[in-house]
Short mmCIF file of C-alpha atoms and ligand atoms in Angstrom, two decimals:
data_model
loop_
_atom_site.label_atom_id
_atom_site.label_comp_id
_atom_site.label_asym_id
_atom_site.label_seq_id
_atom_site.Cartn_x
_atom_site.Cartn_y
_atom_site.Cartn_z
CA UNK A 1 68.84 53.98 127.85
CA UNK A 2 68.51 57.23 125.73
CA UNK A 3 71.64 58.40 123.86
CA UNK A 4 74.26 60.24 125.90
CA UNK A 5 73.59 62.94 123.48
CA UNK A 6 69.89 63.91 124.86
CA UNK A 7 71.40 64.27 128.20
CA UNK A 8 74.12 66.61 127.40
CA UNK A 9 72.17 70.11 128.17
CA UNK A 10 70.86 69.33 131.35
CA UNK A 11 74.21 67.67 132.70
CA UNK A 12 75.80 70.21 131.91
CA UNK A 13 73.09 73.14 133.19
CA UNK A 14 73.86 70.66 136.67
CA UNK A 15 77.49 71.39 136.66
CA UNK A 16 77.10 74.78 136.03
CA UNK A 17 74.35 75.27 138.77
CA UNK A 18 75.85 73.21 141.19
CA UNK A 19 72.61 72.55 142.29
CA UNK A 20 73.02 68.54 142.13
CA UNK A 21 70.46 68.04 144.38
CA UNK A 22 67.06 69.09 145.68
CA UNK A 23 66.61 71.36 142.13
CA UNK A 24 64.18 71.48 138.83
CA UNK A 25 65.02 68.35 137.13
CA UNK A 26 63.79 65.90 140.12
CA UNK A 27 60.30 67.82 140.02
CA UNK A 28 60.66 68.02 136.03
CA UNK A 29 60.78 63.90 136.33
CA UNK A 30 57.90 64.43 139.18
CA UNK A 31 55.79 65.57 136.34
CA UNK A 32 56.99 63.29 133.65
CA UNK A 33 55.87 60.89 135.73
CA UNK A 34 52.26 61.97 136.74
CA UNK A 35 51.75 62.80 133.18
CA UNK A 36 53.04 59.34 131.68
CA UNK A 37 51.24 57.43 134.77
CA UNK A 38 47.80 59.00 134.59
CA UNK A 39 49.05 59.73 138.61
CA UNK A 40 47.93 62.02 141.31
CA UNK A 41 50.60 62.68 143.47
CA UNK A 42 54.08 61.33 142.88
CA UNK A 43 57.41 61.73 144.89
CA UNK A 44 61.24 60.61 143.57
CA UNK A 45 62.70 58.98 146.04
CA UNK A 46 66.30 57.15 146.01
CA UNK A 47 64.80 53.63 145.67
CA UNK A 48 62.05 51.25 145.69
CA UNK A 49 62.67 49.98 149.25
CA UNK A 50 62.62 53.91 150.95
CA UNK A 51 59.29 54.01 149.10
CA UNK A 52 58.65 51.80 150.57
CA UNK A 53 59.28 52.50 154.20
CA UNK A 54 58.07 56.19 153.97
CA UNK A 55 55.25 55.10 152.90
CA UNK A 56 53.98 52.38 155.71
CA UNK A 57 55.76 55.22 157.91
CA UNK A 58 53.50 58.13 156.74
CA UNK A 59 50.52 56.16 157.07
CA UNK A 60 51.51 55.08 160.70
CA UNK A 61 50.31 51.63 159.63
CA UNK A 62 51.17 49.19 162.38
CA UNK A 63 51.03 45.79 163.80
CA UNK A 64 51.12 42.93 160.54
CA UNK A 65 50.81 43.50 156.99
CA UNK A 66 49.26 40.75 154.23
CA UNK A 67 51.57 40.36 151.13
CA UNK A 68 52.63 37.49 149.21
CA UNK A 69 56.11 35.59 149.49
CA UNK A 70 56.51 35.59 145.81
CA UNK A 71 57.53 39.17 145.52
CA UNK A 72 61.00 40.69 146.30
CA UNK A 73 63.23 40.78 149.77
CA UNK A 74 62.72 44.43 150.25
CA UNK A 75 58.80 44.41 150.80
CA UNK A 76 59.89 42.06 153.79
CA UNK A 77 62.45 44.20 155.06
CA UNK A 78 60.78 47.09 154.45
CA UNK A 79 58.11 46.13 156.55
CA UNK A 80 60.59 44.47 159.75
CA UNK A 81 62.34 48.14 159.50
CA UNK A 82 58.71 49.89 160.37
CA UNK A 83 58.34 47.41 163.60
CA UNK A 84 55.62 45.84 161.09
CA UNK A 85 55.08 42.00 160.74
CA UNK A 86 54.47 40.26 157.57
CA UNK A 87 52.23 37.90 157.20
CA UNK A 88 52.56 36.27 153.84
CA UNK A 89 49.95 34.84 152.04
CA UNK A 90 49.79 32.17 148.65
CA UNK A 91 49.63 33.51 144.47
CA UNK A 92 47.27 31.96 142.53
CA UNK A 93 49.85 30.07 139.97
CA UNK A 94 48.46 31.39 136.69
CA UNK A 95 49.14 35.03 137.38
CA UNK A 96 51.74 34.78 140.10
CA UNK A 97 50.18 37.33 141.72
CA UNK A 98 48.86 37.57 145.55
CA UNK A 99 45.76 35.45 145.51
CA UNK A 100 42.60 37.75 146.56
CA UNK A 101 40.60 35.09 147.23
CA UNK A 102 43.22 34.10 150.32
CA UNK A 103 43.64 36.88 151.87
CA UNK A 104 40.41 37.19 154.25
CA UNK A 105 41.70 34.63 156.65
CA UNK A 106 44.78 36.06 157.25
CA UNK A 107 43.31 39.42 158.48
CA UNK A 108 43.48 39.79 162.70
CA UNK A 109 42.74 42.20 164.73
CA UNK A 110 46.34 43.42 163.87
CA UNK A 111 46.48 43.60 160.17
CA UNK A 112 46.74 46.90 159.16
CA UNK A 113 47.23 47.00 155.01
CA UNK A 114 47.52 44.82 152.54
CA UNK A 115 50.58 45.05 150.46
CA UNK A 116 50.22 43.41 147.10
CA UNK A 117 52.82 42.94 143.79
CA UNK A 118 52.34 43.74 140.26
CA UNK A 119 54.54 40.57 139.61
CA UNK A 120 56.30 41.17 136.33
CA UNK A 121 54.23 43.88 135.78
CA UNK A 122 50.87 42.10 135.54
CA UNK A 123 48.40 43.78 137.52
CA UNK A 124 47.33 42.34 140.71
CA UNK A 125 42.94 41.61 140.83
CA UNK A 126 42.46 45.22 141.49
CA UNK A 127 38.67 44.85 142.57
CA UNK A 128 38.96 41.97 144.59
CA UNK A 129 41.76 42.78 146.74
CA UNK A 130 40.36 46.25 147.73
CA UNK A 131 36.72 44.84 148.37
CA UNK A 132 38.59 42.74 150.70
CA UNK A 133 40.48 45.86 151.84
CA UNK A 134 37.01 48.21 152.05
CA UNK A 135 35.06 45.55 154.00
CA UNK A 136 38.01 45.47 156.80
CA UNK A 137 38.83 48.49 156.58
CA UNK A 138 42.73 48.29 155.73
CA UNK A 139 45.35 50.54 153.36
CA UNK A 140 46.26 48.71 150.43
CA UNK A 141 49.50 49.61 148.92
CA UNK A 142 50.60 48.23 145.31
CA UNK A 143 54.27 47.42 144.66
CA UNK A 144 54.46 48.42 141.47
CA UNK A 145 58.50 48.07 140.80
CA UNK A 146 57.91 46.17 138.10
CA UNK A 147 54.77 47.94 136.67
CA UNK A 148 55.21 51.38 135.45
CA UNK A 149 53.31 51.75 132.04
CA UNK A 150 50.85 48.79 133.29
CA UNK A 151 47.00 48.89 132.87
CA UNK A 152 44.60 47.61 134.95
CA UNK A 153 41.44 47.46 132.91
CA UNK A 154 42.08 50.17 131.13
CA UNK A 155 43.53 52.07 133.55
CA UNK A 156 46.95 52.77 134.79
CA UNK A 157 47.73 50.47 137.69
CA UNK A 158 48.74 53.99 139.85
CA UNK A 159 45.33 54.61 139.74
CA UNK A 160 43.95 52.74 142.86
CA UNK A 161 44.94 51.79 146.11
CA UNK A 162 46.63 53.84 148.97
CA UNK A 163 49.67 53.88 147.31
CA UNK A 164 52.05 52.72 144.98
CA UNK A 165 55.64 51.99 144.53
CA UNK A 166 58.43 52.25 141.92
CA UNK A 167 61.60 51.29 141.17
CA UNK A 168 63.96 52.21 138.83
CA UNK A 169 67.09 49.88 139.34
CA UNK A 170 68.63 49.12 135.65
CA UNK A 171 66.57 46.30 135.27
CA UNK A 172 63.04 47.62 135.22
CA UNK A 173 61.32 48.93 131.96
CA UNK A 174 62.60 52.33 132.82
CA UNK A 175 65.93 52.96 135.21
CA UNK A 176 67.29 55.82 136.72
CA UNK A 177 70.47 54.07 137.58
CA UNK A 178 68.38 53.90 141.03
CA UNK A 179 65.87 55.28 142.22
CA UNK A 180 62.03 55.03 143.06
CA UNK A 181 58.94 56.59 143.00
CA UNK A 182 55.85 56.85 146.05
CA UNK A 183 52.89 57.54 143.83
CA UNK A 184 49.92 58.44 146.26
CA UNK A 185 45.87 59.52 146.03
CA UNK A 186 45.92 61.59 148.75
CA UNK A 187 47.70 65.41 148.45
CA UNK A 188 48.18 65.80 152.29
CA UNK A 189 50.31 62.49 151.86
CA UNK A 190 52.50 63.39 149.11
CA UNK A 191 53.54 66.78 151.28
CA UNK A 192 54.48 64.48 154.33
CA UNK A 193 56.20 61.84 151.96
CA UNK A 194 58.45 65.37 150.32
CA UNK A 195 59.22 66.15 153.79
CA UNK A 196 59.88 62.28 154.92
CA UNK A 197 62.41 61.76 151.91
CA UNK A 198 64.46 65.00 153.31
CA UNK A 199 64.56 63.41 157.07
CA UNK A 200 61.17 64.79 157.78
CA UNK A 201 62.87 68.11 157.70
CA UNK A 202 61.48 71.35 155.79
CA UNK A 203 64.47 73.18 155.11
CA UNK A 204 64.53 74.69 158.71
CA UNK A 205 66.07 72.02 160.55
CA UNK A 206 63.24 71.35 162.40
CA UNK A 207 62.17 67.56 162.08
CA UNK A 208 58.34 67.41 161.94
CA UNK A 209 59.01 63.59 161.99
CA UNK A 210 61.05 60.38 161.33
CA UNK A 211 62.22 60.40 158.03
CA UNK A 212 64.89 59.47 155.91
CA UNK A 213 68.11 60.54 153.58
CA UNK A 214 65.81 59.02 150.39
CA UNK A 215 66.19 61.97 147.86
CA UNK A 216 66.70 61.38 144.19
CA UNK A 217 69.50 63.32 142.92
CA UNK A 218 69.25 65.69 139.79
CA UNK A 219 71.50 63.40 137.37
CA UNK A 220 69.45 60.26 137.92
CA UNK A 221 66.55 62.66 136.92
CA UNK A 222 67.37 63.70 134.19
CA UNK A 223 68.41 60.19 133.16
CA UNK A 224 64.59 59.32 134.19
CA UNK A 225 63.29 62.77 132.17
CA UNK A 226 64.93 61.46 128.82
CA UNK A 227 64.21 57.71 128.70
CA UNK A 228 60.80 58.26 129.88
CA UNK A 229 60.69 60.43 126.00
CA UNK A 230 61.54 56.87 124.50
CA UNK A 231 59.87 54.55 126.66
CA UNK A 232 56.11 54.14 124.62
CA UNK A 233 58.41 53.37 121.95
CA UNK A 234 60.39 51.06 123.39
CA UNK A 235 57.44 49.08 125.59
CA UNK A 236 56.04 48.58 121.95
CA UNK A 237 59.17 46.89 120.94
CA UNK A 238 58.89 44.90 124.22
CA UNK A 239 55.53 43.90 123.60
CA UNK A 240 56.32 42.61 119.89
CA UNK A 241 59.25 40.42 121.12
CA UNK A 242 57.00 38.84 123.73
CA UNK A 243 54.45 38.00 121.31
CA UNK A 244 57.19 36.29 119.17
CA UNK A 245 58.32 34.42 122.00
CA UNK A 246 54.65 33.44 122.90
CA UNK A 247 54.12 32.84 118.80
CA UNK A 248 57.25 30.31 119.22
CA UNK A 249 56.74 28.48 121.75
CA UNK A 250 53.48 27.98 121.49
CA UNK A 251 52.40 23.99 122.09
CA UNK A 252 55.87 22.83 123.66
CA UNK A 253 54.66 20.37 125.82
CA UNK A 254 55.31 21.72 129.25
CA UNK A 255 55.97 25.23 128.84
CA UNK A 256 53.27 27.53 130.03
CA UNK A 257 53.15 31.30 130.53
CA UNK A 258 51.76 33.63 133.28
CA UNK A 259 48.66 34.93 132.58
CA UNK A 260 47.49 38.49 132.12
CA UNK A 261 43.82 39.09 132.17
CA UNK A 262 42.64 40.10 128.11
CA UNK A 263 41.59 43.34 129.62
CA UNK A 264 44.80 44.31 131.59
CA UNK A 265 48.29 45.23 129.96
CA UNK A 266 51.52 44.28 131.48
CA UNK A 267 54.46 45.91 130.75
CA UNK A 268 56.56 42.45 130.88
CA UNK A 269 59.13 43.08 133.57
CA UNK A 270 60.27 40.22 132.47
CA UNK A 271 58.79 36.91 130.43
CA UNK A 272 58.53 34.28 131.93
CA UNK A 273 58.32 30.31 131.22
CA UNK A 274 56.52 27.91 133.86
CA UNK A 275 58.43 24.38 132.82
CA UNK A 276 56.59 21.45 133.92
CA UNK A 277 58.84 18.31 134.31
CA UNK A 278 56.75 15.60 133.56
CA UNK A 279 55.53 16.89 130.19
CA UNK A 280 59.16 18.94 129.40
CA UNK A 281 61.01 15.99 130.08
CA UNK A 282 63.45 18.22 131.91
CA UNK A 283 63.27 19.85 135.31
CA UNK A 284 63.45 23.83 135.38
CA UNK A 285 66.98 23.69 136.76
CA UNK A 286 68.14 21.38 134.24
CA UNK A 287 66.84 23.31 131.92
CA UNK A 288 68.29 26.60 133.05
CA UNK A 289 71.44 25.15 133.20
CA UNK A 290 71.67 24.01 130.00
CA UNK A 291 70.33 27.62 129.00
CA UNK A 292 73.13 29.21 130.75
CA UNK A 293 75.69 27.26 128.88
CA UNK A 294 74.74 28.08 125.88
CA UNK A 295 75.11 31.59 127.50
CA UNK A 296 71.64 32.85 127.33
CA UNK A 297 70.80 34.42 130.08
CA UNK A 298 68.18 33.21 132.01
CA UNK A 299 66.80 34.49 135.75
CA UNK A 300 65.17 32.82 138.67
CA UNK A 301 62.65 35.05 140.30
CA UNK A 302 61.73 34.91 143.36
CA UNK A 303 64.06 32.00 144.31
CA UNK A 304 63.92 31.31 147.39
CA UNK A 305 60.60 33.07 148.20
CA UNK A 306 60.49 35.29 151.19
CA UNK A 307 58.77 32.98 153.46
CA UNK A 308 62.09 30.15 152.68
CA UNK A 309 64.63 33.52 153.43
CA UNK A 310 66.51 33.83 156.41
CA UNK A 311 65.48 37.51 157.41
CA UNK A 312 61.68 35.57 157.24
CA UNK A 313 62.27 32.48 159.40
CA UNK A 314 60.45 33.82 162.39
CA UNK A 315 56.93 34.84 160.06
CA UNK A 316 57.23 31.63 157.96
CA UNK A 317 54.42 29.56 159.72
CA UNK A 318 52.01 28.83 157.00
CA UNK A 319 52.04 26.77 153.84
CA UNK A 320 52.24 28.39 150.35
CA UNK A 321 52.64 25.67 148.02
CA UNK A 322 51.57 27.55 145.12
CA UNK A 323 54.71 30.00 146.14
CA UNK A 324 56.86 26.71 146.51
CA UNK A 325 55.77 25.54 143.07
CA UNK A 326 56.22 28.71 141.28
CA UNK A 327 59.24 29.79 142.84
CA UNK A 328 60.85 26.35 141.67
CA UNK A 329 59.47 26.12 138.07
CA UNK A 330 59.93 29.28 136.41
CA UNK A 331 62.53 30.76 134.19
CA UNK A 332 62.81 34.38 133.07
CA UNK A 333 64.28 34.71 129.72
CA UNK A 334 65.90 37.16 127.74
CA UNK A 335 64.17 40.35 127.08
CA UNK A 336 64.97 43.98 126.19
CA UNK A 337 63.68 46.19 123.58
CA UNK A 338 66.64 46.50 121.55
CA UNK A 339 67.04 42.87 121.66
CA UNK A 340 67.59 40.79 118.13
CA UNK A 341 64.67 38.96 116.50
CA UNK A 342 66.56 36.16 115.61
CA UNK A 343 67.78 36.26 119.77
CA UNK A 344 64.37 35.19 120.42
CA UNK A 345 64.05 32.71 117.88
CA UNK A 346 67.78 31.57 118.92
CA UNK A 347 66.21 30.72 122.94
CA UNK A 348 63.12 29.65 121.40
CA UNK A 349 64.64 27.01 118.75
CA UNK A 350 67.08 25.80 121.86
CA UNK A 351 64.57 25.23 124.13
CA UNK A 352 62.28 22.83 121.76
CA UNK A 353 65.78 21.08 120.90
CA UNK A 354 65.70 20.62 125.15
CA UNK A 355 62.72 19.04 125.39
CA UNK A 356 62.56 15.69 125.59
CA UNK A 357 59.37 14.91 124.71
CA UNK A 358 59.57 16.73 120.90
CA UNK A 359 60.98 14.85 118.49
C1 PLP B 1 59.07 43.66 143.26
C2 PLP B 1 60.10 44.62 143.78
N1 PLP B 1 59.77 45.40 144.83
C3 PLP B 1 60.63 46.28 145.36
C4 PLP B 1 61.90 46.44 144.85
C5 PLP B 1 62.85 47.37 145.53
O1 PLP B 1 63.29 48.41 144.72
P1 PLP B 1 64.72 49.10 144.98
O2 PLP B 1 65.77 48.11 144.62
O3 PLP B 1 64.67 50.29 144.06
O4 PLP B 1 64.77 49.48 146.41
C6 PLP B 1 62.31 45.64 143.76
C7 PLP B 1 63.65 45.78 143.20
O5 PLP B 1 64.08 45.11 142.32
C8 PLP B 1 61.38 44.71 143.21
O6 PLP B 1 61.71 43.89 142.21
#
């Protein structure tokens, strides 16, 4: 977070305006955000999730949407609260992202979009998944919660695809306390989406549509407005402390990584370990456990996966055992920028003293 310091003028230019809501500082961060995204159209919203739902809303997209399990609860829910039904579909296990190459025989007459995650911030296969898309004629949308900052070839991830989504809870690469973002190509869009976050009303309490309370208010913009100042900075710190923990771990037997393309960048979300039991000696949630006692603080992500959740029972009739696996092997560790060298050599060193099969 940026010092309390940098965000002393503009609080206090809130309280004087009164204006707490609805003012300059959300379309200041509006601007930020097209600027630091290489973005077209962008709209602050109050989270991820309403994103989310104003955007399958605004696009009237109906009947199922294609997304993978291994991704978070809200793209589920956000898609049961639009009348839509999810039909999930396997990662490939190297990138944990939705597999492209899967997704063709899930499309029916129904399917409407495809809805895929920038898991940890690695970009999804961009080209493949919107050939798909082209040929079938579907929306694709990109949840990219964890992704802002990532490249896809070169090119910022909010660069393709219908649209995109953001969110800024305090664990992502950049928070706003909460808060989201629907980053869209088309202009016409982006009006509806500014009149969909304010109940679909313009100001004249006349509802052009179904909409919903989703503004962002004025202090968690100007939160956004000052970290995004330090955020290039602190992704590079990010990036260093990943490549030590890569560096260091490098040839335990049974720890692998996800993979991100050479030509993509990935903001790291998080970093994350795939532990394999028969060459680790140790199964991933013995090995979290012991983790946690020695109180570092390790995540599961996404565990369960949607399709295992109860809110998913009913759309849960395929296999995904490269979900499955995943979902049950991975750790997240540690990682933010102002975290301690010698913290990442700490998790590092316990983890080879873990494994069963270095001596
Ligand atoms: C992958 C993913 N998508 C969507 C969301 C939803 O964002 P929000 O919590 O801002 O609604 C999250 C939140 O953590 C997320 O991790």
């Amino acid at each position: 977070m940026p010092k309390l310091s940098a965000l002393q003028k503009k609080l206090k230019h809130v309280f004087k305006s009164g204006m707490l809501t609805n003012a300059k500082y959300v379309s200041e961060f509006e601007r930020s955000c097209a600027d630091f995204l290489d973005a077209e159209n962008v709209v602050a919203v109050a989270s991820g999730t309403a994103a989310l739902i104003l955007i399958l809303k605004c696009l009237n997209l109906k009947g199922e949407v294609i997304l993978p399990s291994f991704t978070f609860t809200s793209d589920a829910s956000a898609l049961l609260w639009c009348g839509i039904t999810p039909i999930f579909a396997d990662i490939d296990p190297k990138t944990f992202n939705l597999d492209p190459d899967l997704i063709q025989k899930k499309i029916t007459k129904k399917t409407s979009a495809i809805l895929a995650t920038h898991v940890f911030g690695n970009p999804c296969e961009i080209e493949k998944i919107e050939t798909v898309a082209r040929k079938n004629n579907l929306k694709v949308i990109y949840d990219a919660a964890h992704a802002f900052g990532s490249a896809y070839k070169g090119r910022s991830v909010f660069r393709f695809g219908d649209a995109s989504i953001v969110s800024f809870t305090p664990t992502k690469v950049i928070t706003t306390a909460e808060g989201g973002l629907a980053v869209v190509k088309d202009k016409n869009l982006s009006r509806i989406l500014q009149l969909g976050r304010n109940n679909g009303d313009s100001f004249n309490r006349e509802e052009e549509f179904l909409g919903l309370t989703a503004r962002l208010n004025e202090f968690s913009a100007i939160l956004g407005i000052e970290s995004l100042k330090i955020l290039k900075q602190r992704l590079k710190r990010r990036l260093k402390l990943v490549k030590m923990y890569k560096k260091e771990l490098a040839g335990v037997p049974g720890i692998s990584f996800q993979a991100v393309a050479p030509d993509n960048f990935s903001v790291y979300k998080d970093f994350t370990i795939l532990a394999d039991e028969n060459k680790f000696g140790r199964s991933r949630d013995d090995l979290l456990k012991e983790l946690l006692k020695r109180k570092i603080e390790c995540k599961t992500y996404f565990y369960p996966a949607l399709h295992k959740k109860k809110i998913c029972q009913e759309y849960s009739d395929s296999l995904l055992p490269q979900t499955d696996y995943i979902s049950a092997h991975i750790i997240s560790l540690p990682l933010y920028s102002h975290m301690p060298e010698k913290y990442v050599k700490r998790v590092c060193s316990t983890i080879k003293k873990l494994s069963k099969k270095l001596t």
